[in-house]
Amino acid sequence: MFKPIKNTKVYEHIIEQIQNMIVDGTLKQGDKLPSERDLAESLKVSRASVREALRALEIIGITEVRQGEGNFIKTSFDNCLFEPLSVVFMLNKGKPEDILELRSILEIETVALAAARITEEELKELEELLVQLQDTENEEINVLLDKKFHYKIAQASKNFLIVNVLNVISSLMDTFIKEARGKILNNKDNADILMQQHEEIYLSIKHRNPKAASLAMSKHLQLIYDTLMKKEHL
Amino acid sequence: MFKPIKNTKVYEHIIEQIQNMIVDGTLKQGDKLPSERDLAESLKVSRASVREALRALEIIGITEVRQGEGNFIKTSFDNCLFEPLSVVFMLNKGKPEDILELRSILEIETVALAAARITEEELKELEELLVQLQDTENEEINVLLDKKFHYKIAQASKNFLIVNVLNVISSLMDTFIKEARGKILNNKDNADILMQQHEEIYLSIKHRNPKAASLAMSKHLQLIYDTLMKKEHL
């Protein structure tokens, strides 16, 4: 629920199906895609839609056409016109640890920038999110509020590129580290600790103390890393 | 010269033309694209190719079709199927400072990871790149070697996602901070300093000293930032 409503165009569905095959490992680098006809039959769509989706994947730089042979997942993505980070991440068998590591590096520094650059208005919005987090019992809403809290901090850094990369990381986390927050809250004590940590982050930003903000974020992300990676290996 | 040889398919040319119009500000968020016919005429290509390129931009999530009105640059990129970071960066009027800031954050931490994780073989390759940098007078080759040096360090971090994001940043720098190295070398003293800095980075990695590596990288990137931003504003 609350997922962004995606366009429901046929070719987008097809591309998503192919993405899923990449995520679950059915399709790997260098693999041949099913034929146009097979894809159309198994997905119950027209061949024209399949052709369109295949063309799009080629243009984006995920697949290549070998004349007379069919469509193949590329083996190298150096010449991509665009940077389909998440797909390339999947194809290169990226590990969840990589996502969390990159997130840590970025967020620990971003929160310091936010502490230095946040406007009064943004600070107020951040406080409101914190209050909502404290007041809400509904876990699904809390997941959203949690995301918004981190997103607001990224925006306060005033570096649009960082906001963008963090967005990509966030969608990678959704895909690869399912129910991250759920896992963390399996341990009941963690709920209180998480709340405390968010408060600490908020307060250090409010006091415009970049170093304290980095430290608070670092502790927060360490808890997330420890919990997710421990559960991941159980 | 030495640019990666891109596919020379017609629709890719068209997409690049449209990307250029975005880079130079001709096309902004919410703007209407020229009609299929006008694009075909001005680019001297077939309307079928134009249609294909427009479709691709739509699928990637850069443009949207409004029935009966034509193709428009989107105003929001939240629902992008892919993450065309560089195009979104352009459209959001990202500043060169943003690129350098993100690069700093990432490379300062990445070099520390590299110092901890680099293999003997990678260390040898890094040393070879350094020797080549010292021996080469040709400025264009040096630019490439410089990039390879930083790329090798990113790879040594063993975090594929970081390598990928740094690749995107590198292409953004090529697009938005043209002749970065040329600008830095306008000042003759800088050439020696750059060489020294690369040596320092290499040695701290060789000694597997993450903190020293971060510090050396930080000094290096500060020089780049200062030089580029000063020249930028002249």
Tab-separated table of C-alpha atoms in Angstrom:
chain	number	residue	atom	x	y	z
A	1	MET	CA	0.000	0.000	0.000
A	2	PHE	CA	0.978	3.632	-0.494
A	3	LYS	CA	3.250	2.562	-3.292
A	4	PRO	CA	3.553	5.201	-5.990
A	5	ILE	CA	1.003	4.482	-8.659
A	6	LYS	CA	2.943	3.483	-11.691
A	7	ASN	CA	1.889	3.900	-15.259
A	8	THR	CA	0.294	0.711	-16.340
A	9	LYS	CA	1.405	0.726	-19.923
A	10	VAL	CA	1.913	-2.694	-21.416
A	11	TYR	CA	5.556	-2.228	-22.368
A	12	GLU	CA	6.329	-1.055	-18.841
A	13	HIS	CA	4.873	-4.259	-17.463
A	14	ILE	CA	7.018	-6.243	-19.851
A	15	ILE	CA	10.136	-4.352	-18.852
A	16	GLU	CA	9.309	-4.930	-15.198
A	17	GLN	CA	8.878	-8.641	-15.854
A	18	ILE	CA	12.289	-8.753	-17.480
A	19	GLN	CA	13.726	-6.739	-14.586
A	20	ASN	CA	12.256	-9.287	-12.198
A	21	MET	CA	13.887	-12.100	-14.142
A	22	ILE	CA	17.157	-10.252	-13.674
A	23	VAL	CA	16.545	-9.733	-9.953
A	24	ASP	CA	15.724	-13.361	-9.272
A	25	GLY	CA	18.676	-14.533	-11.315
A	26	THR	CA	16.749	-16.139	-14.180
A	27	LEU	CA	18.533	-13.784	-16.556
A	28	LYS	CA	22.248	-13.119	-16.216
A	29	GLN	CA	24.852	-11.173	-18.159
A	30	GLY	CA	25.254	-12.555	-21.661
A	31	ASP	CA	22.029	-14.568	-21.474
A	32	LYS	CA	19.683	-14.755	-24.404
A	33	LEU	CA	16.197	-13.392	-23.800
A	34	PRO	CA	13.186	-15.499	-24.709
A	35	SER	CA	12.029	-14.857	-28.257
A	36	GLU	CA	9.537	-12.129	-29.091
A	37	ARG	CA	6.885	-14.766	-29.658
A	38	ASP	CA	7.566	-16.657	-26.414
A	39	LEU	CA	7.523	-13.451	-24.394
A	40	ALA	CA	4.252	-12.386	-25.996
A	41	GLU	CA	2.659	-15.764	-25.254
A	42	SER	CA	3.874	-16.132	-21.691
A	43	LEU	CA	3.036	-12.540	-20.739
A	44	LYS	CA	-0.226	-12.575	-22.721
A	45	VAL	CA	0.530	-9.360	-24.580
A	46	SER	CA	0.866	-8.397	-28.192
A	47	ARG	CA	4.092	-8.928	-30.067
A	48	ALA	CA	4.135	-5.228	-30.892
A	49	SER	CA	4.272	-4.407	-27.170
A	50	VAL	CA	7.058	-6.923	-26.656
A	51	ARG	CA	8.991	-5.409	-29.544
A	52	GLU	CA	8.607	-1.987	-28.006
A	53	ALA	CA	9.842	-3.184	-24.607
A	54	LEU	CA	12.809	-4.980	-26.156
A	55	ARG	CA	13.697	-1.900	-28.136
A	56	ALA	CA	13.563	0.195	-24.991
A	57	LEU	CA	15.861	-2.171	-23.118
A	58	GLU	CA	18.264	-1.988	-26.016
A	59	ILE	CA	18.176	1.792	-26.118
A	60	ILE	CA	18.696	2.054	-22.390
A	61	GLY	CA	21.715	-0.161	-22.853
A	62	ILE	CA	20.700	-3.279	-20.945
A	63	THR	CA	20.354	-5.612	-23.905
A	64	GLU	CA	21.889	-5.878	-27.339
A	65	VAL	CA	20.568	-7.355	-30.549
A	66	ARG	CA	22.786	-9.848	-32.307
A	67	GLN	CA	21.669	-10.026	-35.908
A	68	GLY	CA	19.811	-13.237	-36.594
A	69	GLU	CA	20.384	-14.482	-33.049
A	70	GLY	CA	18.051	-12.478	-30.879
A	71	ASN	CA	18.235	-10.238	-27.799
A	72	PHE	CA	20.970	-10.731	-25.228
A	73	ILE	CA	21.672	-9.206	-21.837
A	74	LYS	CA	24.839	-7.196	-22.321
A	75	THR	CA	28.074	-8.307	-20.729
A	76	SER	CA	29.447	-4.791	-20.348
A	77	PHE	CA	27.606	-1.614	-19.465
A	78	ASP	CA	30.376	0.893	-20.116
A	79	ASN	CA	28.683	2.522	-23.052
A	80	CYS	CA	25.240	2.910	-21.522
A	81	LEU	CA	23.467	5.992	-22.776
A	82	PHE	CA	21.739	6.157	-19.425
A	83	GLU	CA	22.740	4.748	-16.084
A	84	PRO	CA	20.240	2.100	-15.089
A	85	LEU	CA	22.019	1.740	-11.755
A	86	SER	CA	19.618	-0.692	-10.203
A	87	VAL	CA	19.526	-3.059	-13.164
A	88	VAL	CA	23.289	-2.945	-13.555
A	89	PHE	CA	23.573	-3.574	-9.820
A	90	MET	CA	21.407	-6.673	-10.131
A	91	LEU	CA	23.284	-7.977	-13.139
A	92	ASN	CA	26.594	-7.578	-11.383
A	93	LYS	CA	25.352	-9.548	-8.407
A	94	GLY	CA	25.663	-6.610	-6.068
A	95	LYS	CA	25.400	-7.520	-2.402
A	96	PRO	CA	22.986	-5.911	0.077
A	97	GLU	CA	26.071	-4.918	2.090
A	98	ASP	CA	27.144	-2.729	-0.832
A	99	ILE	CA	23.900	-0.803	-0.666
A	100	LEU	CA	24.160	-0.264	3.071
A	101	GLU	CA	27.806	0.739	2.806
A	102	LEU	CA	27.103	3.352	0.158
A	103	ARG	CA	24.116	4.584	2.119
A	104	SER	CA	26.253	5.023	5.222
A	105	ILE	CA	28.978	6.922	3.426
A	106	LEU	CA	26.477	9.279	1.870
A	107	GLU	CA	24.075	9.833	4.726
A	108	ILE	CA	26.765	10.418	7.354
A	109	GLU	CA	28.157	13.271	5.276
A	110	THR	CA	24.804	14.493	3.999
A	111	VAL	CA	23.429	15.002	7.488
A	112	ALA	CA	26.445	17.191	8.271
A	113	LEU	CA	25.686	19.312	5.210
A	114	ALA	CA	22.051	19.456	6.298
A	115	ALA	CA	23.033	20.644	9.782
A	116	ALA	CA	24.943	23.491	8.153
A	117	ARG	CA	22.430	24.386	5.458
A	118	ILE	CA	18.926	23.584	6.683
A	119	THR	CA	16.373	26.404	6.573
A	120	GLU	CA	14.040	27.194	9.459
A	121	GLU	CA	11.131	25.971	7.392
A	122	GLU	CA	12.769	22.646	6.635
A	123	LEU	CA	13.656	22.256	10.297
A	124	LYS	CA	10.009	22.659	11.177
A	125	GLU	CA	8.993	20.043	8.623
A	126	LEU	CA	11.614	17.680	10.008
A	127	GLU	CA	10.262	18.189	13.507
A	128	GLU	CA	6.731	17.476	12.306
A	129	LEU	CA	7.865	14.202	10.775
A	130	LEU	CA	9.514	13.259	14.050
A	131	VAL	CA	6.333	14.001	16.000
A	132	GLN	CA	4.302	11.934	13.540
A	133	LEU	CA	6.774	9.071	13.928
A	134	GLN	CA	6.331	9.239	17.688
A	135	ASP	CA	2.546	9.324	17.482
A	136	THR	CA	1.945	6.666	14.858
A	137	GLU	CA	1.417	3.053	15.802
A	138	ASN	CA	0.760	1.822	12.291
A	139	GLU	CA	3.949	0.143	11.135
A	140	GLU	CA	3.366	0.695	7.423
A	141	ILE	CA	2.844	4.399	7.894
A	142	ASN	CA	5.933	4.514	10.062
A	143	VAL	CA	8.041	3.004	7.282
A	144	LEU	CA	6.906	5.855	5.052
A	145	LEU	CA	7.515	8.501	7.707
A	146	ASP	CA	10.972	7.077	8.336
A	147	LYS	CA	11.788	7.409	4.644
A	148	LYS	CA	10.432	10.937	4.541
A	149	PHE	CA	12.549	11.864	7.562
A	150	HIS	CA	15.728	10.743	5.796
A	151	TYR	CA	14.599	12.304	2.520
A	152	LYS	CA	13.976	15.672	4.181
A	153	ILE	CA	17.511	15.609	5.573
A	154	ALA	CA	18.910	14.841	2.133
A	155	GLN	CA	16.960	17.765	0.660
A	156	ALA	CA	18.269	20.060	3.378
A	157	SER	CA	21.801	19.342	2.139
A	158	LYS	CA	20.821	21.414	-0.911
A	159	ASN	CA	22.807	19.057	-3.109
A	160	PHE	CA	20.324	17.796	-5.645
A	161	LEU	CA	22.642	15.129	-6.977
A	162	ILE	CA	23.000	13.595	-3.523
A	163	VAL	CA	19.216	13.575	-3.119
A	164	ASN	CA	18.996	11.711	-6.391
A	165	VAL	CA	21.594	9.099	-5.592
A	166	LEU	CA	19.990	8.525	-2.186
A	167	ASN	CA	16.674	8.001	-3.986
A	168	VAL	CA	18.251	5.314	-6.107
A	169	ILE	CA	19.728	3.707	-2.996
A	170	SER	CA	16.343	3.817	-1.324
A	171	SER	CA	14.704	1.968	-4.209
A	172	LEU	CA	17.566	-0.533	-4.211
A	173	MET	CA	16.937	-1.124	-0.509
A	174	ASP	CA	13.249	-1.691	-1.217
A	175	THR	CA	14.144	-4.265	-3.831
A	176	PHE	CA	17.026	-6.044	-2.165
A	177	ILE	CA	16.525	-5.633	1.537
A	178	LYS	CA	12.859	-6.352	1.852
A	179	GLU	CA	11.129	-5.360	5.035
A	180	ALA	CA	14.256	-3.787	6.433
A	181	ARG	CA	12.312	-1.949	9.088
A	182	GLY	CA	10.242	-5.008	9.856
A	183	LYS	CA	13.378	-6.990	10.536
A	184	ILE	CA	14.723	-4.335	12.827
A	185	LEU	CA	11.472	-4.147	14.787
A	186	ASN	CA	11.387	-7.903	15.352
A	187	ASN	CA	13.415	-6.973	18.365
A	188	LYS	CA	10.988	-4.927	20.484
A	189	ASP	CA	13.716	-2.879	22.181
A	190	ASN	CA	14.810	-1.613	18.776
A	191	ALA	CA	11.645	0.465	18.319
A	192	ASP	CA	12.582	2.695	21.242
A	193	ILE	CA	16.200	2.872	20.181
A	194	LEU	CA	15.233	3.849	16.628
A	195	MET	CA	13.009	6.610	17.961
A	196	GLN	CA	15.789	7.897	20.215
A	197	GLN	CA	18.220	7.848	17.319
A	198	HIS	CA	15.898	9.852	15.098
A	199	GLU	CA	15.498	12.375	17.905
A	200	GLU	CA	19.241	12.631	18.323
A	201	ILE	CA	19.685	13.223	14.605
A	202	TYR	CA	16.977	15.877	14.639
A	203	LEU	CA	18.425	17.670	17.665
A	204	SER	CA	21.964	17.803	16.308
A	205	ILE	CA	20.635	19.274	13.070
A	206	LYS	CA	18.526	21.733	15.055
A	207	HIS	CA	21.626	22.804	16.986
A	208	ARG	CA	23.371	23.101	13.628
A	209	ASN	CA	26.117	20.814	14.772
A	210	PRO	CA	27.448	18.911	11.729
A	211	LYS	CA	29.798	16.691	13.712
A	212	ALA	CA	27.155	15.610	16.199
A	213	ALA	CA	24.759	15.007	13.323
A	214	SER	CA	27.254	12.761	11.535
A	215	LEU	CA	27.892	10.830	14.727
A	216	ALA	CA	24.177	10.374	15.425
A	217	MET	CA	23.528	9.226	11.852
A	218	SER	CA	26.487	6.884	12.016
A	219	LYS	CA	25.130	5.187	15.150
A	220	HIS	CA	21.688	4.942	13.545
A	221	LEU	CA	22.980	3.310	10.377
A	222	GLN	CA	25.224	0.973	12.346
A	223	LEU	CA	22.170	-0.410	14.139
A	224	ILE	CA	20.441	-0.916	10.811
A	225	TYR	CA	23.487	-2.584	9.298
A	226	ASP	CA	24.025	-4.896	12.268
A	227	THR	CA	20.407	-5.940	12.436
A	228	LEU	CA	19.923	-6.489	8.721
A	229	MET	CA	23.162	-8.309	8.144
A	230	LYS	CA	22.703	-10.518	11.199
A	231	LYS	CA	19.155	-11.488	10.164
A	232	GLU	CA	20.287	-11.848	6.584
A	233	HIS	CA	22.718	-14.591	7.504
A	234	LEU	CA	20.516	-16.494	9.923
B	1	MET	CA	40.220	11.468	-29.018
B	2	PHE	CA	40.175	8.212	-27.115
B	3	LYS	CA	36.508	8.709	-26.458
B	4	PRO	CA	34.621	5.451	-26.218
B	5	ILE	CA	33.265	4.613	-29.644
B	6	LYS	CA	29.538	4.855	-29.340
B	7	ASN	CA	27.012	3.053	-31.403
B	8	THR	CA	26.038	5.255	-34.256
B	9	LYS	CA	22.428	4.244	-34.480
B	10	VAL	CA	20.142	6.971	-35.687
B	11	TYR	CA	17.837	7.014	-32.683
B	12	GLU	CA	20.846	7.316	-30.369
B	13	HIS	CA	21.956	10.402	-32.269
B	14	ILE	CA	18.505	11.867	-31.888
B	15	ILE	CA	18.446	11.161	-28.173
B	16	GLU	CA	21.860	12.761	-27.821
B	17	GLN	CA	20.644	15.834	-29.674
B	18	ILE	CA	17.738	16.122	-27.299
B	19	GLN	CA	20.068	15.580	-24.348
B	20	ASN	CA	22.228	18.412	-25.678
B	21	MET	CA	19.208	20.686	-25.875
B	22	ILE	CA	18.606	19.856	-22.228
B	23	VAL	CA	22.232	20.514	-21.270
B	24	ASP	CA	22.385	23.891	-22.985
B	25	GLY	CA	19.051	24.911	-21.523
B	26	THR	CA	17.028	24.970	-24.745
B	27	LEU	CA	14.705	22.401	-23.214
B	28	LYS	CA	13.539	22.740	-19.622
B	29	GLN	CA	11.127	20.848	-17.371
B	30	GLY	CA	7.600	21.001	-18.727
B	31	ASP	CA	8.730	22.213	-22.157
B	32	LYS	CA	7.152	20.872	-25.302
B	33	LEU	CA	9.505	19.066	-27.659
B	34	PRO	CA	9.548	20.029	-31.326
B	35	SER	CA	7.085	17.973	-33.362
B	36	GLU	CA	8.054	14.666	-34.907
B	37	ARG	CA	8.114	16.308	-38.300
B	38	ASP	CA	10.235	19.282	-37.233
B	39	LEU	CA	12.724	17.029	-35.477
B	40	ALA	CA	12.982	14.793	-38.535
B	41	GLU	CA	13.571	17.774	-40.792
B	42	SER	CA	16.077	19.606	-38.626
B	43	LEU	CA	18.058	16.454	-37.826
B	44	LYS	CA	17.744	15.115	-41.377
B	45	VAL	CA	16.518	11.704	-40.259
B	46	SER	CA	13.419	9.648	-40.914
B	47	ARG	CA	10.258	10.215	-38.898
B	48	ALA	CA	10.342	6.543	-37.917
B	49	SER	CA	13.696	7.103	-36.213
B	50	VAL	CA	12.403	10.187	-34.460
B	51	ARG	CA	9.376	8.243	-33.270
B	52	GLU	CA	11.634	5.543	-31.899
B	53	ALA	CA	13.793	8.060	-30.042
B	54	LEU	CA	10.756	9.832	-28.596
B	55	ARG	CA	9.329	6.531	-27.459
B	56	ALA	CA	12.601	5.644	-25.775
B	57	LEU	CA	12.716	8.960	-23.903
B	58	GLU	CA	9.170	8.331	-22.765
B	59	ILE	CA	9.960	4.812	-21.592
B	60	ILE	CA	13.051	5.963	-19.739
B	61	GLY	CA	10.837	8.489	-18.025
B	62	ILE	CA	12.260	11.767	-19.295
B	63	THR	CA	9.323	12.818	-21.429
B	64	GLU	CA	5.611	12.228	-21.389
B	65	VAL	CA	3.041	12.213	-24.146
B	66	ARG	CA	-0.035	14.375	-23.667
B	67	GLN	CA	-2.709	13.063	-25.979
B	68	GLY	CA	-3.187	15.361	-28.936
B	69	GLU	CA	-0.644	17.840	-27.613
B	70	GLY	CA	2.708	16.214	-28.198
B	71	ASN	CA	5.804	15.278	-26.219
B	72	PHE	CA	6.766	17.199	-23.094
B	73	ILE	CA	9.758	17.106	-20.771
B	74	LYS	CA	8.387	15.788	-17.508
B	75	THR	CA	8.125	18.051	-14.498
B	76	SER	CA	8.640	15.270	-11.977
B	77	PHE	CA	10.915	12.263	-12.186
B	78	ASP	CA	9.679	10.365	-9.149
B	79	ASN	CA	8.219	7.489	-11.108
B	80	CYS	CA	11.145	6.915	-13.427
B	81	LEU	CA	11.492	3.258	-14.356
B	82	PHE	CA	15.223	3.879	-14.629
B	83	GLU	CA	17.376	6.542	-13.085
B	84	PRO	CA	18.767	8.741	-15.792
B	85	LEU	CA	20.827	10.610	-13.212
B	86	SER	CA	22.701	12.828	-15.595
B	87	VAL	CA	19.612	13.958	-17.497
B	88	VAL	CA	17.676	14.546	-14.303
B	89	PHE	CA	20.682	16.458	-12.978
B	90	MET	CA	20.656	18.702	-16.025
B	91	LEU	CA	16.935	19.272	-15.895
B	92	ASN	CA	17.099	20.236	-12.247
B	93	LYS	CA	19.801	22.792	-12.956
B	94	GLY	CA	22.374	20.961	-10.878
B	95	LYS	CA	25.483	23.002	-10.128
B	96	PRO	CA	29.047	21.827	-10.855
B	97	GLU	CA	29.713	22.282	-7.127
B	98	ASP	CA	27.171	19.525	-6.447
B	99	ILE	CA	29.138	17.103	-8.571
B	100	LEU	CA	32.421	17.942	-6.865
B	101	GLU	CA	30.826	17.736	-3.425
B	102	LEU	CA	29.387	14.288	-4.070
B	103	ARG	CA	32.662	13.160	-5.591
B	104	SER	CA	34.553	14.297	-2.501
B	105	ILE	CA	32.227	12.551	-0.096
B	106	LEU	CA	32.463	9.312	-2.024
B	107	GLU	CA	36.118	9.245	-2.939
B	108	ILE	CA	37.378	10.196	0.523
B	109	GLU	CA	35.589	7.183	1.994
B	110	THR	CA	36.193	4.901	-0.972
B	111	VAL	CA	39.948	5.320	-0.794
B	112	ALA	CA	39.813	4.246	2.863
B	113	LEU	CA	37.915	1.102	1.853
B	114	ALA	CA	40.467	0.539	-0.898
B	115	ALA	CA	43.352	0.845	1.578
B	116	ALA	CA	41.725	-1.880	3.644
B	117	ARG	CA	40.657	-4.174	0.803
B	118	ILE	CA	43.072	-3.799	-2.103
B	119	THR	CA	44.705	-6.979	-3.412
B	120	GLU	CA	48.425	-7.241	-4.176
B	121	GLU	CA	47.601	-7.469	-7.857
B	122	GLU	CA	45.486	-4.315	-7.818
B	123	LEU	CA	48.226	-2.534	-5.903
B	124	LYS	CA	50.677	-3.414	-8.658
B	125	GLU	CA	48.287	-2.095	-11.307
B	126	LEU	CA	47.844	1.111	-9.346
B	127	GLU	CA	51.610	1.536	-9.139
B	128	GLU	CA	51.917	0.994	-12.881
B	129	LEU	CA	49.362	3.723	-13.533
B	130	LEU	CA	51.318	6.065	-11.272
B	131	VAL	CA	54.574	5.332	-13.119
B	132	GLN	CA	52.848	5.943	-16.446
B	133	LEU	CA	51.479	9.227	-15.132
B	134	GLN	CA	55.001	10.256	-14.142
B	135	ASP	CA	56.491	9.270	-17.496
B	136	THR	CA	53.872	10.663	-19.847
B	137	GLU	CA	54.138	14.178	-21.186
B	138	ASN	CA	51.068	13.971	-23.404
B	139	GLU	CA	48.312	15.816	-21.608
B	140	GLU	CA	45.437	13.912	-23.212
B	141	ILE	CA	46.905	10.584	-22.250
B	142	ASN	CA	47.473	11.904	-18.746
B	143	VAL	CA	43.810	12.798	-18.388
B	144	LEU	CA	42.963	9.184	-19.188
B	145	LEU	CA	45.605	7.794	-16.826
B	146	ASP	CA	44.354	10.088	-14.075
B	147	LYS	CA	40.837	8.732	-14.539
B	148	LYS	CA	42.106	5.148	-14.559
B	149	PHE	CA	44.028	5.791	-11.348
B	150	HIS	CA	40.877	6.937	-9.559
B	151	TYR	CA	38.834	4.148	-11.159
B	152	LYS	CA	41.288	1.488	-9.989
B	153	ILE	CA	40.980	2.805	-6.426
B	154	ALA	CA	37.194	2.641	-6.653
B	155	GLN	CA	37.370	-0.959	-7.883
B	156	ALA	CA	39.706	-1.855	-5.018
B	157	SER	CA	36.938	-0.822	-2.602
B	158	LYS	CA	35.142	-3.966	-3.799
B	159	ASN	CA	31.838	-2.119	-3.653
B	160	PHE	CA	30.428	-2.385	-7.119
B	161	LEU	CA	27.679	0.122	-6.460
B	162	ILE	CA	30.204	2.778	-5.474
B	163	VAL	CA	32.191	2.091	-8.640
B	164	ASN	CA	29.018	2.643	-10.608
B	165	VAL	CA	28.022	5.869	-8.947
B	166	LEU	CA	31.554	7.213	-9.351
B	167	ASN	CA	31.308	6.349	-13.046
B	168	VAL	CA	28.181	8.429	-13.326
B	169	ILE	CA	29.909	11.283	-11.496
B	170	SER	CA	32.862	11.003	-13.839
B	171	SER	CA	30.644	11.342	-16.898
B	172	LEU	CA	28.852	14.270	-15.258
B	173	MET	CA	32.242	15.936	-14.713
B	174	ASP	CA	33.095	15.381	-18.382
B	175	THR	CA	29.851	17.027	-19.389
B	176	PHE	CA	29.669	19.864	-16.893
B	177	ILE	CA	33.213	20.634	-15.907
B	178	LYS	CA	34.913	20.597	-19.244
B	179	GLU	CA	38.666	20.399	-19.332
B	180	ALA	CA	38.899	20.118	-15.581
B	181	ARG	CA	42.473	18.901	-15.735
B	182	GLY	CA	43.359	21.502	-18.332
B	183	LYS	CA	42.143	24.244	-16.028
B	184	ILE	CA	44.139	22.873	-13.156
B	185	LEU	CA	47.284	22.654	-15.250
B	186	ASN	CA	46.994	26.264	-16.406
B	187	ASN	CA	48.958	26.891	-13.265
B	188	LYS	CA	52.292	25.202	-13.951
B	189	ASP	CA	53.051	24.501	-10.275
B	190	ASN	CA	49.898	22.420	-10.075
B	191	ALA	CA	51.306	19.660	-12.297
B	192	ASP	CA	53.963	18.813	-9.698
B	193	ILE	CA	51.515	19.095	-6.842
B	194	LEU	CA	49.027	16.776	-8.585
B	195	MET	CA	51.769	14.216	-9.129
B	196	GLN	CA	52.821	14.417	-5.487
B	197	GLN	CA	49.221	14.023	-4.378
B	198	HIS	CA	48.725	10.924	-6.483
B	199	GLU	CA	51.924	9.486	-5.000
B	200	GLU	CA	50.714	10.232	-1.502
B	201	ILE	CA	47.398	8.517	-2.200
B	202	TYR	CA	49.172	5.510	-3.646
B	203	LEU	CA	51.602	5.217	-0.731
B	204	SER	CA	48.899	5.420	1.944
B	205	ILE	CA	46.969	2.680	0.148
B	206	LYS	CA	50.159	0.639	-0.167
B	207	HIS	CA	50.737	1.002	3.572
B	208	ARG	CA	47.122	-0.037	4.053
B	209	ASN	CA	46.430	3.071	6.081
B	210	PRO	CA	42.769	4.066	5.534
B	211	LYS	CA	42.995	7.318	7.511
B	212	ALA	CA	46.084	8.539	5.704
B	213	ALA	CA	44.462	7.573	2.411
B	214	SER	CA	41.338	9.592	3.199
B	215	LEU	CA	43.442	12.579	4.190
B	216	ALA	CA	45.558	12.400	1.036
B	217	MET	CA	42.453	12.100	-1.152
B	218	SER	CA	40.809	14.954	0.687
B	219	LYS	CA	43.782	17.274	0.010
B	220	HIS	CA	43.785	16.195	-3.634
B	221	LEU	CA	40.103	16.887	-4.155
B	222	GLN	CA	40.344	20.200	-2.323
B	223	LEU	CA	42.929	21.382	-4.835
B	224	ILE	CA	40.658	20.324	-7.671
B	225	TYR	CA	37.654	22.030	-6.095
B	226	ASP	CA	39.510	25.274	-5.388
B	227	THR	CA	40.992	25.476	-8.861
B	228	LEU	CA	37.836	24.601	-10.746
B	229	MET	CA	35.526	26.784	-8.751
B	230	LYS	CA	37.867	29.760	-8.861
B	231	LYS	CA	38.251	29.520	-12.628
B	232	GLU	CA	34.562	28.859	-12.979
B	233	HIS	CA	33.680	32.206	-11.479
B	234	LEU	CA	36.287	34.314	-13.277
